Amino acid sequence: MSHATIRDIAREAAVSVATVSRAMNGLASVRPELRKHIEEVASRLGYVPHAAARHLSSARSGMIGVVIPDLHGEFFSELLRGMDREASERGLYLMLMRMHGDAARGVAALNAMRGRVDGLLVMAPQVAADELLAHLPRDMPAVLLNCAPGQPGRAELRIDNAAGAAAIVEHLIATGRRRLVHITGPEGNIDAEERCRGARDACARAGITLRILPGDFNEPSGIAAAATLLDEGCDADAIFAANDMMAIGAMMTLKRAGIAVPEQIAIAGFDDIPLARLITPSLTTASIDIAAFGARGVARLAGAIAGQDDGLPEQRIPVVVIRESTGQPDPARPNAFLSTIHNETPDQSGTGERP
């Protein structure tokens, strides 16, 4: 039967329309055996629930808003893949807005979503809290992803960037490297600042001076940093870039110039985008399991919408995945971050699995 309605189901199942509605909405007042019977009848009749009507009856849209800095690149592709997977499993839909690090565009995105979404996921690491987050409606459930501090009471998911960066530097030092260079992320970006701080602190503990070169999280800035080192004779023996795309840009530039990686210079990144394990040599990086991070954000937001989230901040510790671009550490050298390191052998590099 085409275009079957709940009245058709009620008539066929010999129950009331109200009972069919309660069963379709998963209410506990319907006995399991009766719900199964109604679902079987609905399936046989080819019933397709009307999403808009269902959400109208519950005073919800079934839509969640996502405000992120950009849509370009493997990081955001993985982040959205995780969000979409979790949202689909929960019967929710995503409404995306990008802000390019511009607070005014972020505020415009929040205003555009007002009244159209049930909750918000906001990632704004490069925008001050008072410029954007102060515009979040107080009655709107929201989860903040690596945003600037300053919104007490809001659920937060954060990456311990400093710990991840320190673990990367500890690994590089454990391989015998002493002339370290860090390629930073964009100025004013919280993630970039925390990763730089973690790298500095780890070098200070080891009595090593860390050289800083500017970057912006994009591949060309990694290329430019490597070009600077080549112009100076490439005295460095290790590069830690604040994200994988800059690390890859730097590594490809050095390789084309005849610099062997990791024999002459070790290179590591941060994030663990899929490309990191596919290039040659495969890239050592601090993995945050990007898709899982996005999925967790949706799960927390669904809980907040249902009034079941505790609102407490949640922090994820990156795991250093050792691949070919840095070589193996010297077992005789102590490593304060040993528990955060995962040694990925070449035959594991295509699995994408994490410990």
Short mmCIF file of C-alpha atoms in Angstrom, two decimals:
data_model
loop_
_atom_site.label_atom_id
_atom_site.label_comp_id
_atom_site.label_asym_id
_atom_site.label_seq_id
_atom_site.Cartn_x
_atom_site.Cartn_y
_atom_site.Cartn_z
CA MET A 1 0.00 0.00 0.00
CA SER A 2 1.49 3.37 -0.99
CA HIS A 3 1.36 6.40 1.30
CA ALA A 4 0.04 4.41 4.23
CA THR A 5 -0.95 6.48 7.26
CA ILE A 6 -1.10 5.68 10.97
CA ARG A 7 -4.87 5.34 10.55
CA ASP A 8 -4.26 2.53 8.03
CA ILE A 9 -1.89 0.88 10.51
CA ALA A 10 -4.38 1.25 13.36
CA ARG A 11 -7.16 -0.30 11.29
CA GLU A 12 -4.98 -3.19 10.14
CA ALA A 13 -3.50 -3.82 13.59
CA ALA A 14 -6.89 -3.46 15.31
CA VAL A 15 -5.66 -0.79 17.72
CA SER A 16 -6.31 2.89 18.21
CA VAL A 17 -4.51 5.65 16.35
CA ALA A 18 -3.17 6.87 19.69
CA THR A 19 -1.64 3.46 20.39
CA VAL A 20 0.08 3.45 17.01
CA SER A 21 1.44 6.94 17.68
CA ARG A 22 2.79 5.93 21.09
CA ALA A 23 4.41 2.80 19.62
CA MET A 24 6.05 4.74 16.77
CA ASN A 25 7.48 7.27 19.23
CA GLY A 26 8.96 4.54 21.42
CA LEU A 27 6.91 5.29 24.52
CA ALA A 28 7.28 2.79 27.34
CA SER A 29 3.51 2.63 27.90
CA VAL A 30 3.17 0.27 24.90
CA ARG A 31 3.77 -3.39 25.65
CA PRO A 32 6.78 -4.83 23.77
CA GLU A 33 4.73 -7.52 22.01
CA LEU A 34 2.14 -4.95 20.90
CA ARG A 35 4.85 -2.59 19.65
CA LYS A 36 6.38 -5.43 17.65
CA HIS A 37 2.98 -6.25 16.13
CA ILE A 38 2.39 -2.60 15.15
CA GLU A 39 5.88 -2.30 13.65
CA GLU A 40 5.32 -5.46 11.59
CA VAL A 41 2.03 -4.08 10.26
CA ALA A 42 3.69 -0.73 9.47
CA SER A 43 6.47 -2.50 7.59
CA ARG A 44 4.03 -4.63 5.62
CA LEU A 45 2.04 -1.55 4.61
CA GLY A 46 5.18 0.31 3.60
CA TYR A 47 4.60 3.10 6.09
CA VAL A 48 7.20 5.89 6.08
CA PRO A 49 7.00 8.23 9.11
CA HIS A 50 6.77 11.93 8.36
CA ALA A 51 9.81 13.40 10.09
CA ALA A 52 8.48 16.96 10.22
CA ALA A 53 5.18 15.91 11.76
CA ARG A 54 6.92 13.68 14.29
CA HIS A 55 9.25 16.42 15.45
CA LEU A 56 6.41 18.96 15.52
CA SER A 57 4.49 16.76 17.91
CA SER A 58 7.50 16.65 20.24
CA ALA A 59 8.23 20.41 19.87
CA ARG A 60 11.63 19.54 18.39
CA SER A 61 13.04 19.90 14.90
CA GLY A 62 15.34 16.86 14.96
CA MET A 63 18.04 19.22 13.68
CA ILE A 64 21.29 20.11 15.43
CA GLY A 65 23.41 23.07 14.42
CA VAL A 66 27.16 22.74 13.83
CA VAL A 67 29.32 25.86 13.70
CA ILE A 68 32.94 25.14 12.74
CA PRO A 69 35.88 27.21 11.44
CA ASP A 70 35.99 25.62 7.99
CA LEU A 71 34.84 22.69 5.86
CA HIS A 72 38.05 22.27 3.85
CA GLY A 73 40.63 19.59 4.59
CA GLU A 74 40.86 16.10 6.01
CA PHE A 75 40.50 17.20 9.64
CA PHE A 76 37.05 18.69 9.11
CA SER A 77 36.07 15.86 6.77
CA GLU A 78 36.83 13.34 9.53
CA LEU A 79 35.17 15.49 12.20
CA LEU A 80 31.96 15.75 10.19
CA ARG A 81 32.07 12.07 9.30
CA GLY A 82 31.98 11.21 12.99
CA MET A 83 29.24 13.75 13.68
CA ASP A 84 27.09 12.55 10.80
CA ARG A 85 27.48 8.90 11.77
CA GLU A 86 26.37 9.53 15.35
CA ALA A 87 23.56 11.86 14.29
CA SER A 88 22.24 9.33 11.76
CA GLU A 89 22.18 6.60 14.39
CA ARG A 90 20.10 8.88 16.60
CA GLY A 91 17.72 9.99 13.84
CA LEU A 92 19.08 13.54 13.87
CA TYR A 93 20.12 15.87 11.07
CA LEU A 94 23.01 18.33 10.85
CA MET A 95 22.79 21.98 9.82
CA LEU A 96 26.31 23.25 9.04
CA MET A 97 27.70 26.76 9.18
CA ARG A 98 31.35 27.76 8.80
CA MET A 99 32.82 30.92 10.25
CA HIS A 100 36.44 31.08 8.99
CA GLY A 101 37.61 32.29 12.39
CA ASP A 102 35.46 35.43 12.04
CA ALA A 103 33.45 36.20 15.18
CA ALA A 104 30.89 38.26 13.25
CA ARG A 105 30.20 35.36 10.89
CA GLY A 106 29.92 33.07 13.89
CA VAL A 107 27.35 35.32 15.54
CA ALA A 108 25.42 35.49 12.26
CA ALA A 109 25.45 31.68 12.09
CA LEU A 110 24.10 31.41 15.64
CA ASN A 111 21.33 33.88 14.85
CA ALA A 112 20.44 32.05 11.62
CA MET A 113 20.04 28.78 13.53
CA ARG A 114 17.96 30.21 16.35
CA GLY A 115 14.55 28.55 16.39
CA ARG A 116 15.56 26.06 13.70
CA VAL A 117 17.73 23.64 15.69
CA ASP A 118 17.34 21.79 18.98
CA GLY A 119 20.94 22.35 20.05
CA LEU A 120 24.35 23.55 18.92
CA LEU A 121 27.85 22.17 18.49
CA VAL A 122 30.32 25.05 18.35
CA MET A 123 34.02 24.78 17.48
CA ALA A 124 35.73 28.16 17.63
CA PRO A 125 39.35 27.83 18.80
CA GLN A 126 40.38 31.15 17.26
CA VAL A 127 37.61 33.38 18.63
CA ALA A 128 37.44 34.96 22.09
CA ALA A 129 34.55 33.78 24.24
CA ASP A 130 33.10 37.25 24.68
CA GLU A 131 33.02 37.75 20.89
CA LEU A 132 30.98 34.64 20.10
CA LEU A 133 29.93 32.41 22.96
CA ALA A 134 28.24 35.25 24.82
CA HIS A 135 25.73 35.25 21.96
CA LEU A 136 24.67 31.65 22.61
CA PRO A 137 21.03 31.61 23.77
CA ARG A 138 21.04 30.62 27.44
CA ASP A 139 18.12 28.24 26.94
CA MET A 140 19.74 26.52 23.93
CA PRO A 141 21.52 23.22 24.68
CA ALA A 142 25.08 23.49 23.41
CA VAL A 143 28.38 21.61 23.47
CA LEU A 144 31.60 23.56 22.97
CA LEU A 145 34.46 21.86 21.11
CA ASN A 146 37.89 23.32 21.93
CA CYS A 147 36.49 26.81 22.41
CA ALA A 148 37.97 29.62 24.43
CA PRO A 149 37.20 29.33 28.15
CA GLY A 150 34.62 31.63 29.65
CA GLN A 151 31.27 29.85 29.40
CA PRO A 152 30.66 28.17 32.77
CA GLY A 153 27.83 25.68 32.81
CA ARG A 154 28.19 24.75 29.13
CA ALA A 155 29.20 21.20 28.25
CA GLU A 156 32.72 21.13 26.79
CA LEU A 157 34.87 18.66 24.90
CA ARG A 158 38.54 19.56 24.89
CA ILE A 159 41.77 18.09 23.55
CA ASP A 160 44.74 18.15 25.93
CA ASN A 161 46.89 19.76 23.26
CA ALA A 162 49.77 20.56 25.61
CA ALA A 163 50.08 16.95 26.78
CA GLY A 164 49.93 15.66 23.20
CA ALA A 165 52.60 18.09 22.02
CA ALA A 166 54.83 17.29 24.99
CA ALA A 167 54.50 13.57 24.25
CA ILE A 168 55.55 14.14 20.62
CA VAL A 169 58.60 16.14 21.69
CA GLU A 170 59.50 13.52 24.32
CA HIS A 171 59.39 10.90 21.57
CA LEU A 172 61.63 12.96 19.27
CA ILE A 173 64.12 13.45 22.09
CA ALA A 174 64.00 9.73 22.84
CA THR A 175 65.14 9.06 19.25
CA GLY A 176 68.25 11.15 19.94
CA ARG A 177 67.11 14.44 18.35
CA ARG A 178 68.41 17.65 19.92
CA ARG A 179 67.90 20.42 17.33
CA LEU A 180 64.14 20.71 17.31
CA VAL A 181 61.95 23.05 15.27
CA HIS A 182 58.26 23.68 15.90
CA ILE A 183 55.96 24.98 13.14
CA THR A 184 53.12 26.75 14.91
CA GLY A 185 49.45 27.09 14.05
CA PRO A 186 47.80 30.48 13.44
CA GLU A 187 48.27 33.25 15.95
CA GLY A 188 45.43 33.52 18.44
CA ASN A 189 44.30 29.94 17.94
CA ILE A 190 43.86 28.13 21.27
CA ASP A 191 44.89 24.72 19.88
CA ALA A 192 48.04 26.20 18.33
CA GLU A 193 49.00 28.07 21.49
CA GLU A 194 48.53 25.01 23.71
CA ARG A 195 50.56 22.78 21.37
CA CYS A 196 53.37 25.32 21.26
CA ARG A 197 53.35 25.57 25.05
CA GLY A 198 53.51 21.79 25.43
CA ALA A 199 56.45 21.59 23.02
CA ARG A 200 58.31 24.41 24.78
CA ASP A 201 57.78 22.87 28.21
CA ALA A 202 59.01 19.45 27.09
CA CYS A 203 62.14 20.99 25.55
CA ALA A 204 62.77 23.06 28.67
CA ARG A 205 62.61 19.94 30.84
CA ALA A 206 65.22 18.33 28.58
CA GLY A 207 67.44 21.41 28.52
CA ILE A 208 66.89 21.89 24.77
CA THR A 209 66.18 25.15 22.94
CA LEU A 210 63.14 24.93 20.67
CA ARG A 211 63.16 27.02 17.51
CA ILE A 212 59.74 28.38 16.47
CA LEU A 213 58.72 28.97 12.85
CA PRO A 214 55.32 30.47 11.93
CA GLY A 215 52.53 28.43 10.37
CA ASP A 216 48.77 28.56 9.86
CA PHE A 217 47.64 24.88 9.85
CA ASN A 218 47.75 24.79 6.03
CA GLU A 219 50.19 22.81 3.87
CA PRO A 220 51.82 25.87 2.20
CA SER A 221 53.04 27.17 5.57
CA GLY A 222 54.74 23.82 6.19
CA ILE A 223 56.38 24.12 2.80
CA ALA A 224 57.51 27.66 3.62
CA ALA A 225 58.99 26.58 6.97
CA ALA A 226 60.95 23.78 5.30
CA ALA A 227 62.16 26.20 2.62
CA THR A 228 63.47 28.49 5.36
CA LEU A 229 65.43 25.62 6.89
CA LEU A 230 66.83 24.62 3.50
CA ASP A 231 67.95 28.19 2.80
CA GLU A 232 69.85 28.12 6.10
CA GLY A 233 71.47 24.74 5.45
CA CYS A 234 68.88 22.68 7.38
CA ASP A 235 70.71 22.38 10.70
CA ALA A 236 67.59 20.96 12.43
CA ASP A 237 67.34 17.24 13.13
CA ALA A 238 63.61 17.17 14.01
CA ILE A 239 60.45 19.07 13.09
CA PHE A 240 57.24 18.99 15.08
CA ALA A 241 54.43 20.69 13.16
CA ALA A 242 51.27 21.75 15.00
CA ASN A 243 49.15 19.73 12.59
CA ASP A 244 49.60 16.97 10.03
CA MET A 245 49.07 19.06 6.88
CA MET A 246 51.98 21.36 7.76
CA ALA A 247 54.12 18.34 8.65
CA ILE A 248 53.34 16.75 5.29
CA GLY A 249 54.12 19.98 3.43
CA ALA A 250 57.46 20.25 5.22
CA MET A 251 58.33 16.59 4.69
CA MET A 252 57.58 16.60 0.94
CA THR A 253 59.67 19.76 0.51
CA LEU A 254 62.67 18.32 2.34
CA LYS A 255 62.44 15.01 0.49
CA ARG A 256 62.44 16.80 -2.88
CA ALA A 257 65.59 18.62 -1.75
CA GLY A 258 67.31 15.29 -1.07
CA ILE A 259 66.95 15.35 2.73
CA ALA A 260 66.31 11.83 4.03
CA VAL A 261 63.41 11.37 6.45
CA PRO A 262 63.89 10.19 9.17
CA GLU A 263 67.62 9.47 8.70
CA GLN A 264 68.65 13.15 8.50
CA ILE A 265 65.59 14.78 10.00
CA ALA A 266 62.60 13.38 11.87
CA ILE A 267 59.15 14.87 11.27
CA ALA A 268 55.97 14.60 13.36
CA GLY A 269 52.53 16.18 13.22
CA PHE A 270 49.33 16.37 15.23
CA ASP A 271 45.71 15.15 14.66
CA ASP A 272 46.27 11.87 12.75
CA ILE A 273 44.31 12.63 9.60
CA PRO A 274 43.85 9.58 7.29
CA LEU A 275 46.58 10.81 4.90
CA ALA A 276 49.16 10.58 7.70
CA ARG A 277 49.34 6.79 7.46
CA LEU A 278 49.15 6.66 3.66
CA ILE A 279 52.10 8.85 2.65
CA THR A 280 55.70 7.63 2.41
CA PRO A 281 57.24 7.67 4.90
CA SER A 282 54.13 7.38 7.04
CA LEU A 283 53.80 10.23 9.52
CA THR A 284 54.28 10.02 13.27
CA THR A 285 51.55 12.09 14.89
CA ALA A 286 49.47 12.73 17.99
CA SER A 287 46.14 11.03 17.36
CA ILE A 288 42.95 12.50 18.75
CA ASP A 289 40.67 10.09 16.81
CA ILE A 290 38.97 12.96 15.00
CA ALA A 291 35.82 11.08 13.95
CA ALA A 292 35.28 9.77 17.48
CA PHE A 293 35.72 13.30 18.83
CA GLY A 294 32.98 14.56 16.51
CA ALA A 295 30.71 11.64 17.37
CA ARG A 296 31.18 12.25 21.09
CA GLY A 297 30.17 15.88 20.61
CA VAL A 298 26.87 14.79 19.04
CA ALA A 299 26.29 12.23 21.78
CA ARG A 300 26.87 14.85 24.48
CA LEU A 301 24.55 17.29 22.70
CA ALA A 302 21.80 14.68 22.35
CA GLY A 303 22.05 14.14 26.09
CA ALA A 304 21.89 17.88 26.76
CA ILE A 305 18.80 18.22 24.56
CA ALA A 306 17.15 15.41 26.51
CA GLY A 307 18.14 17.07 29.79
CA GLN A 308 20.44 14.18 30.68
CA ASP A 309 23.92 15.74 30.32
CA ASP A 310 25.82 16.72 33.49
CA GLY A 311 27.37 19.77 31.82
CA LEU A 312 30.86 18.83 33.01
CA PRO A 313 33.92 19.42 30.81
CA GLU A 314 35.46 16.37 29.17
CA GLN A 315 39.09 16.16 28.07
CA ARG A 316 40.69 13.72 25.63
CA ILE A 317 44.38 12.83 25.86
CA PRO A 318 46.06 12.41 22.44
CA VAL A 319 48.00 9.22 21.75
CA VAL A 320 51.35 9.41 19.94
CA VAL A 321 51.29 7.02 17.00
CA ILE A 322 54.88 6.22 16.00
CA ARG A 323 55.33 5.67 12.28
CA GLU A 324 58.20 5.79 9.82
CA SER A 325 58.88 9.55 9.75
CA THR A 326 60.63 9.61 13.15
CA GLY A 327 62.23 6.21 13.60
CA GLN A 328 62.27 4.26 16.84
CA PRO A 329 63.23 5.64 20.27
CA ASP A 330 66.35 4.54 22.10
CA PRO A 331 65.21 2.10 24.83
CA ALA A 332 67.93 3.48 27.12
CA ARG A 333 66.36 6.96 27.12
CA PRO A 334 63.56 7.50 29.67
CA ASN A 335 60.25 8.82 28.34
CA ALA A 336 57.90 10.57 30.72
CA PHE A 337 54.99 10.08 28.33
CA LEU A 338 55.43 6.37 27.64
CA SER A 339 51.77 5.61 28.48
CA THR A 340 50.58 7.91 25.69
CA ILE A 341 52.63 6.29 22.94
CA HIS A 342 51.47 3.67 20.45
CA ASN A 343 54.02 2.08 18.15
CA GLU A 344 52.36 1.45 14.80
CA THR A 345 54.21 -1.04 12.64
CA PRO A 346 53.91 -0.78 8.84
CA ASP A 347 51.42 -3.67 8.55
CA GLN A 348 49.07 -1.77 10.91
CA SER A 349 49.23 1.48 9.01
CA GLY A 350 46.17 0.87 6.88
CA THR A 351 43.80 -0.22 9.61
CA GLY A 352 43.07 3.08 11.26
CA GLU A 353 42.67 1.23 14.56
CA ARG A 354 43.62 2.80 17.85
CA PRO A 355 44.60 1.17 21.11
#
